[in-house]
Amino acid sequence: MRVAFVPGVILTKWRRTWAERYPRTPLETFEVTEADQRRVLVSGEADFCFARLPLDTEGLHLIRLYEEQPVVWVAKDHPISLYDEVTTADLADEDVRTEVTDETIAMVAGGGVVLRVPLSVARAHSRRDLAHRPVTDAPTTTVGLAWLADRDDPVLDDFVGVVRGRTATSSRTVQERSRRR
């Protein structure tokens, strides 16, 4: 099974649970940009995508999983790094970027721009010369699990069960397994 994920999403607990319950069906995971999260599903490159909303969900199933705190990411010597948290008004005079690339990270490290991203992205790309601070009045982002609506496959149902937190002994999991025998 192929599972795509956008930057910042940590798959450890789902991968571990899947490997314990379904050792004969390995997961192949790969990172995609937010711009490509829908494309990899439609093209068939991925069976699932841990996606960051907004996402065009026409023809897709989507389970909303969690909300992410927005942060600004700045150079350690930037004045914003002195605060515990900031508001969008505090950023009014800053050059705020939202796309994480090697170029924008270099610009942040140079002190020329600040980068507003979900906390998980700042943590995933953590560097000693950068700091992140919560933006208290910015909207959160949502991470969800998306897959094609017209795919009907028991293995896909099993993965959805793992992500939803169903235990190996839940009545739904046991019923689904016995139906396939």
mmCIF file of N, CA and C in Angstrom, residues 42-124:
data_model
loop_
_atom_site.group_PDB
_atom_site.id
_atom_site.type_symbol
_atom_site.label_atom_id
_atom_site.label_comp_id
_atom_site.label_asym_id
_atom_site.label_seq_id
_atom_site.Cartn_x
_atom_site.Cartn_y
_atom_site.Cartn_z
ATOM 1 N N VAL A 42 -5.323 10.993 -7.461
ATOM 2 C CA VAL A 42 -6.016 10.859 -8.746
ATOM 3 C C VAL A 42 -5.185 10.066 -9.745
ATOM 4 N N SER A 43 -3.874 10.254 -9.727
ATOM 5 C CA SER A 43 -2.999 9.547 -10.667
ATOM 6 C C SER A 43 -2.771 8.089 -10.273
ATOM 7 N N GLY A 44 -3.123 7.724 -9.048
ATOM 8 C CA GLY A 44 -2.905 6.360 -8.579
ATOM 9 C C GLY A 44 -1.530 6.123 -7.982
ATOM 10 N N GLU A 45 -0.729 7.189 -7.845
ATOM 11 C CA GLU A 45 0.602 7.039 -7.231
ATOM 12 C C GLU A 45 0.491 6.677 -5.755
ATOM 13 N N ALA A 46 -0.613 7.082 -5.123
ATOM 14 C CA ALA A 46 -0.816 6.803 -3.700
ATOM 15 C C ALA A 46 -2.229 6.287 -3.488
ATOM 16 N N ASP A 47 -2.363 5.384 -2.521
ATOM 17 C CA ASP A 47 -3.689 4.896 -2.132
ATOM 18 C C ASP A 47 -4.336 5.867 -1.143
ATOM 19 N N PHE A 48 -3.498 6.487 -0.323
ATOM 20 C CA PHE A 48 -3.943 7.452 0.685
ATOM 21 C C PHE A 48 -2.999 8.639 0.679
ATOM 22 N N CYS A 49 -3.503 9.760 1.178
ATOM 23 C CA CYS A 49 -2.627 10.905 1.403
ATOM 24 C C CYS A 49 -3.028 11.577 2.705
ATOM 25 N N PHE A 50 -2.051 11.722 3.596
ATOM 26 C CA PHE A 50 -2.243 12.565 4.770
ATOM 27 C C PHE A 50 -2.051 13.988 4.261
ATOM 28 N N ALA A 51 -3.169 14.697 4.103
ATOM 29 C CA ALA A 51 -3.200 15.976 3.400
ATOM 30 C C ALA A 51 -3.461 17.128 4.356
ATOM 31 N N ARG A 52 -3.017 18.295 3.931
ATOM 32 C CA ARG A 52 -3.285 19.511 4.694
ATOM 33 C C ARG A 52 -4.368 20.286 3.939
ATOM 34 N N LEU A 53 -5.427 20.646 4.642
ATOM 35 C CA LEU A 53 -6.535 21.369 4.024
ATOM 36 C C LEU A 53 -6.167 22.843 3.868
ATOM 37 N N PRO A 54 -6.743 23.514 2.886
ATOM 38 C CA PRO A 54 -7.859 23.097 2.046
ATOM 39 C C PRO A 54 -7.423 22.115 0.964
ATOM 40 N N LEU A 55 -8.372 21.278 0.582
ATOM 41 C CA LEU A 55 -8.161 20.267 -0.450
ATOM 42 C C LEU A 55 -9.483 20.098 -1.191
ATOM 43 N N ASP A 56 -9.423 20.092 -2.506
ATOM 44 C CA ASP A 56 -10.613 19.812 -3.310
ATOM 45 C C ASP A 56 -10.992 18.357 -3.064
ATOM 46 N N THR A 57 -12.122 18.121 -2.419
ATOM 47 C CA THR A 57 -12.507 16.763 -2.022
ATOM 48 C C THR A 57 -13.505 16.106 -2.980
ATOM 49 N N GLU A 58 -13.756 16.732 -4.123
ATOM 50 C CA GLU A 58 -14.658 16.095 -5.085
ATOM 51 C C GLU A 58 -14.066 14.755 -5.511
ATOM 52 N N GLY A 59 -14.840 13.688 -5.328
ATOM 53 C CA GLY A 59 -14.390 12.344 -5.676
ATOM 54 C C GLY A 59 -13.482 11.708 -4.637
ATOM 55 N N LEU A 60 -13.343 12.350 -3.482
ATOM 56 C CA LEU A 60 -12.484 11.830 -2.422
ATOM 57 C C LEU A 60 -13.269 11.601 -1.145
ATOM 58 N N HIS A 61 -12.814 10.662 -0.343
ATOM 59 C CA HIS A 61 -13.224 10.558 1.054
ATOM 60 C C HIS A 61 -12.195 11.336 1.847
ATOM 61 N N LEU A 62 -12.619 11.948 2.949
ATOM 62 C CA LEU A 62 -11.692 12.692 3.793
ATOM 63 C C LEU A 62 -12.094 12.525 5.245
ATOM 64 N N ILE A 63 -11.119 12.137 6.059
ATOM 65 C CA ILE A 63 -11.308 12.083 7.502
ATOM 66 C C ILE A 63 -10.441 13.191 8.089
ATOM 67 N N ARG A 64 -11.059 14.130 8.772
ATOM 68 C CA ARG A 64 -10.281 15.173 9.449
ATOM 69 C C ARG A 64 -9.664 14.563 10.702
ATOM 70 N N LEU A 65 -8.344 14.748 10.855
ATOM 71 C CA LEU A 65 -7.636 14.101 11.956
ATOM 72 C C LEU A 65 -7.277 15.053 13.092
ATOM 73 N N TYR A 66 -6.662 16.174 12.780
ATOM 74 C CA TYR A 66 -6.255 17.098 13.844
ATOM 75 C C TYR A 66 -5.988 18.484 13.291
ATOM 76 N N GLU A 67 -5.970 19.444 14.205
ATOM 77 C CA GLU A 67 -5.681 20.841 13.884
ATOM 78 C C GLU A 67 -4.232 21.142 14.230
ATOM 79 N N GLU A 68 -3.614 22.023 13.446
ATOM 80 C CA GLU A 68 -2.235 22.408 13.677
ATOM 81 C C GLU A 68 -2.138 23.880 14.055
ATOM 82 N N GLN A 69 -1.323 24.170 15.036
ATOM 83 C CA GLN A 69 -1.072 25.534 15.492
ATOM 84 C C GLN A 69 -0.182 26.262 14.481
ATOM 85 N N PRO A 70 -0.571 27.469 14.054
ATOM 86 C CA PRO A 70 0.306 28.237 13.176
ATOM 87 C C PRO A 70 1.426 28.905 13.981
ATOM 88 N N VAL A 71 2.601 28.951 13.380
ATOM 89 C CA VAL A 71 3.754 29.614 13.998
ATOM 90 C C VAL A 71 4.445 30.466 12.944
ATOM 91 N N VAL A 72 5.245 31.410 13.415
ATOM 92 C CA VAL A 72 6.185 32.077 12.519
ATOM 93 C C VAL A 72 7.559 31.560 12.852
ATOM 94 N N TRP A 73 8.316 31.405 11.821
ATOM 95 C CA TRP A 73 9.654 30.845 11.917
ATOM 96 C C TRP A 73 10.613 31.967 11.553
ATOM 97 N N VAL A 74 11.521 32.280 12.445
ATOM 98 C CA VAL A 74 12.413 33.426 12.260
ATOM 99 C C VAL A 74 13.850 33.048 12.608
ATOM 100 N N ALA A 75 14.774 33.907 12.193
ATOM 101 C CA ALA A 75 16.167 33.737 12.591
ATOM 102 C C ALA A 75 16.271 33.951 14.094
ATOM 103 N N LYS A 76 17.206 33.255 14.744
ATOM 104 C CA LYS A 76 17.366 33.369 16.215
ATOM 105 C C LYS A 76 17.616 34.799 16.661
ATOM 106 N N ASP A 77 18.223 35.625 15.810
ATOM 107 C CA ASP A 77 18.505 37.006 16.202
ATOM 108 C C ASP A 77 17.438 37.996 15.719
ATOM 109 N N HIS A 78 16.345 37.505 15.170
ATOM 110 C CA HIS A 78 15.234 38.375 14.738
ATOM 111 C C HIS A 78 14.492 38.865 15.980
ATOM 112 N N PRO A 79 14.010 40.125 15.993
ATOM 113 C CA PRO A 79 13.280 40.638 17.164
ATOM 114 C C PRO A 79 12.089 39.786 17.590
ATOM 115 N N ILE A 80 11.427 39.120 16.658
ATOM 116 C CA ILE A 80 10.277 38.279 17.006
ATOM 117 C C ILE A 80 10.699 37.124 17.918
ATOM 118 N N SER A 81 11.935 36.680 17.790
ATOM 119 C CA SER A 81 12.395 35.546 18.611
ATOM 120 C C SER A 81 12.418 35.888 20.097
ATOM 121 N N LEU A 82 12.343 37.162 20.441
ATOM 122 C CA LEU A 82 12.356 37.583 21.843
ATOM 123 C C LEU A 82 10.993 37.410 22.520
ATOM 124 N N TYR A 83 9.946 37.223 21.740
ATOM 125 C CA TYR A 83 8.592 37.085 22.274
ATOM 126 C C TYR A 83 8.235 35.620 22.470
ATOM 127 N N ASP A 84 7.299 35.367 23.399
ATOM 128 C CA ASP A 84 6.792 34.009 23.597
ATOM 129 C C ASP A 84 5.760 33.639 22.542
ATOM 130 N N GLU A 85 5.007 34.651 22.066
ATOM 131 C CA GLU A 85 3.994 34.461 21.047
ATOM 132 C C GLU A 85 3.754 35.793 20.348
ATOM 133 N N VAL A 86 3.149 35.744 19.175
ATOM 134 C CA VAL A 86 2.871 36.954 18.402
ATOM 135 C C VAL A 86 1.453 36.903 17.860
ATOM 136 N N THR A 87 0.985 38.045 17.360
ATOM 137 C CA THR A 87 -0.307 38.131 16.687
ATOM 138 C C THR A 87 -0.059 38.521 15.233
ATOM 139 N N THR A 88 -1.077 38.433 14.420
ATOM 140 C CA THR A 88 -0.919 38.840 13.025
ATOM 141 C C THR A 88 -0.599 40.327 12.936
ATOM 142 N N ALA A 89 -1.105 41.136 13.857
ATOM 143 C CA ALA A 89 -0.778 42.573 13.869
ATOM 144 C C ALA A 89 0.718 42.785 14.104
ATOM 145 N N ASP A 90 1.340 41.937 14.908
ATOM 146 C CA ASP A 90 2.781 42.035 15.148
ATOM 147 C C ASP A 90 3.586 41.776 13.874
ATOM 148 N N LEU A 91 2.970 41.128 12.910
ATOM 149 C CA LEU A 91 3.665 40.763 11.669
ATOM 150 C C LEU A 91 3.396 41.737 10.530
ATOM 151 N N ALA A 92 2.639 42.804 10.808
ATOM 152 C CA ALA A 92 2.203 43.726 9.759
ATOM 153 C C ALA A 92 3.358 44.326 8.963
ATOM 154 N N ASP A 93 4.469 44.596 9.581
ATOM 155 C CA ASP A 93 5.600 45.217 8.889
ATOM 156 C C ASP A 93 6.636 44.207 8.398
ATOM 157 N N GLU A 94 6.330 42.919 8.527
ATOM 158 C CA GLU A 94 7.272 41.873 8.139
ATOM 159 C C GLU A 94 6.958 41.345 6.736
ATOM 160 N N ASP A 95 7.962 40.818 6.076
ATOM 161 C CA ASP A 95 7.790 40.116 4.813
ATOM 162 C C ASP A 95 7.480 38.665 5.175
ATOM 163 N N VAL A 96 6.197 38.321 5.185
ATOM 164 C CA VAL A 96 5.748 36.996 5.634
ATOM 165 C C VAL A 96 5.564 36.085 4.423
ATOM 166 N N ARG A 97 6.221 34.947 4.459
ATOM 167 C CA ARG A 97 6.093 33.925 3.414
ATOM 168 C C ARG A 97 5.411 32.712 4.024
ATOM 169 N N THR A 98 4.838 31.879 3.148
ATOM 170 C CA THR A 98 4.139 30.691 3.647
ATOM 171 C C THR A 98 4.607 29.404 2.988
ATOM 172 N N GLU A 99 5.436 29.500 1.962
ATOM 173 C CA GLU A 99 5.893 28.297 1.273
ATOM 174 C C GLU A 99 7.279 27.903 1.764
ATOM 175 N N VAL A 100 7.405 26.656 2.208
ATOM 176 C CA VAL A 100 8.682 26.148 2.709
ATOM 177 C C VAL A 100 9.481 25.571 1.549
ATOM 178 N N THR A 101 10.555 26.249 1.219
ATOM 179 C CA THR A 101 11.507 25.762 0.227
ATOM 180 C C THR A 101 12.900 26.008 0.793
ATOM 181 N N ASP A 102 13.902 25.434 0.169
ATOM 182 C CA ASP A 102 15.275 25.707 0.602
ATOM 183 C C ASP A 102 15.566 27.203 0.526
ATOM 184 N N GLU A 103 15.030 27.848 -0.506
ATOM 185 C CA GLU A 103 15.256 29.288 -0.689
ATOM 186 C C GLU A 103 14.608 30.110 0.421
ATOM 187 N N THR A 104 13.341 29.802 0.755
ATOM 188 C CA THR A 104 12.694 30.602 1.805
ATOM 189 C C THR A 104 13.318 30.344 3.166
ATOM 190 N N ILE A 105 13.749 29.119 3.427
ATOM 191 C CA ILE A 105 14.423 28.836 4.704
ATOM 192 C C ILE A 105 15.725 29.615 4.781
ATOM 193 N N ALA A 106 16.459 29.690 3.670
ATOM 194 C CA ALA A 106 17.695 30.480 3.644
ATOM 195 C C ALA A 106 17.395 31.959 3.872
ATOM 196 N N MET A 107 16.295 32.446 3.313
ATOM 197 C CA MET A 107 15.904 33.850 3.515
ATOM 198 C C MET A 107 15.548 34.110 4.973
ATOM 199 N N VAL A 108 14.885 33.157 5.606
ATOM 200 C CA VAL A 108 14.553 33.281 7.022
ATOM 201 C C VAL A 108 15.844 33.315 7.845
ATOM 202 N N ALA A 109 16.756 32.401 7.563
ATOM 203 C CA ALA A 109 18.024 32.344 8.301
ATOM 204 C C ALA A 109 18.815 33.638 8.143
ATOM 205 N N GLY A 110 18.676 34.282 6.992
ATOM 206 C CA GLY A 110 19.353 35.552 6.755
ATOM 207 C C GLY A 110 18.667 36.737 7.410
ATOM 208 N N GLY A 111 17.489 36.508 7.990
ATOM 209 C CA GLY A 111 16.769 37.562 8.695
ATOM 210 C C GLY A 111 15.894 38.437 7.831
ATOM 211 N N GLY A 112 15.825 38.159 6.527
ATOM 212 C CA GLY A 112 15.064 39.014 5.630
ATOM 213 C C GLY A 112 13.565 38.777 5.629
ATOM 214 N N VAL A 113 13.131 37.573 5.969
ATOM 215 C CA VAL A 113 11.707 37.250 5.944
ATOM 216 C C VAL A 113 11.355 36.406 7.158
ATOM 217 N N VAL A 114 10.063 36.326 7.412
ATOM 218 C CA VAL A 114 9.554 35.364 8.395
ATOM 219 C C VAL A 114 8.675 34.390 7.630
ATOM 220 N N LEU A 115 8.595 33.201 8.122
ATOM 221 C CA LEU A 115 7.854 32.145 7.452
ATOM 222 C C LEU A 115 6.720 31.706 8.365
ATOM 223 N N ARG A 116 5.472 31.806 7.891
ATOM 224 C CA ARG A 116 4.331 31.343 8.686
ATOM 225 C C ARG A 116 3.943 29.960 8.195
ATOM 226 N N VAL A 117 4.032 28.983 9.107
ATOM 227 C CA VAL A 117 3.801 27.579 8.776
ATOM 228 C C VAL A 117 3.115 26.890 9.949
ATOM 229 N N PRO A 118 2.573 25.699 9.732
ATOM 230 C CA PRO A 118 2.090 24.907 10.862
ATOM 231 C C PRO A 118 3.274 24.503 11.749
ATOM 232 N N LEU A 119 3.031 24.368 13.034
ATOM 233 C CA LEU A 119 4.075 23.992 13.980
ATOM 234 C C LEU A 119 4.790 22.715 13.564
ATOM 235 N N SER A 120 4.047 21.745 13.058
ATOM 236 C CA SER A 120 4.669 20.474 12.674
ATOM 237 C C SER A 120 5.719 20.658 11.581
ATOM 238 N N VAL A 121 5.508 21.594 10.691
ATOM 239 C CA VAL A 121 6.476 21.847 9.619
ATOM 240 C C VAL A 121 7.738 22.477 10.206
ATOM 241 N N ALA A 122 7.572 23.440 11.102
ATOM 242 C CA ALA A 122 8.740 24.066 11.739
ATOM 243 C C ALA A 122 9.546 23.035 12.528
ATOM 244 N N ARG A 123 8.860 22.143 13.200
ATOM 245 C CA ARG A 123 9.570 21.096 13.957
ATOM 246 C C ARG A 123 10.279 20.115 13.031
ATOM 247 N N ALA A 124 9.636 19.755 11.935
ATOM 248 C CA ALA A 124 10.219 18.783 11.010
ATOM 249 C C ALA A 124 11.492 19.309 10.350
#
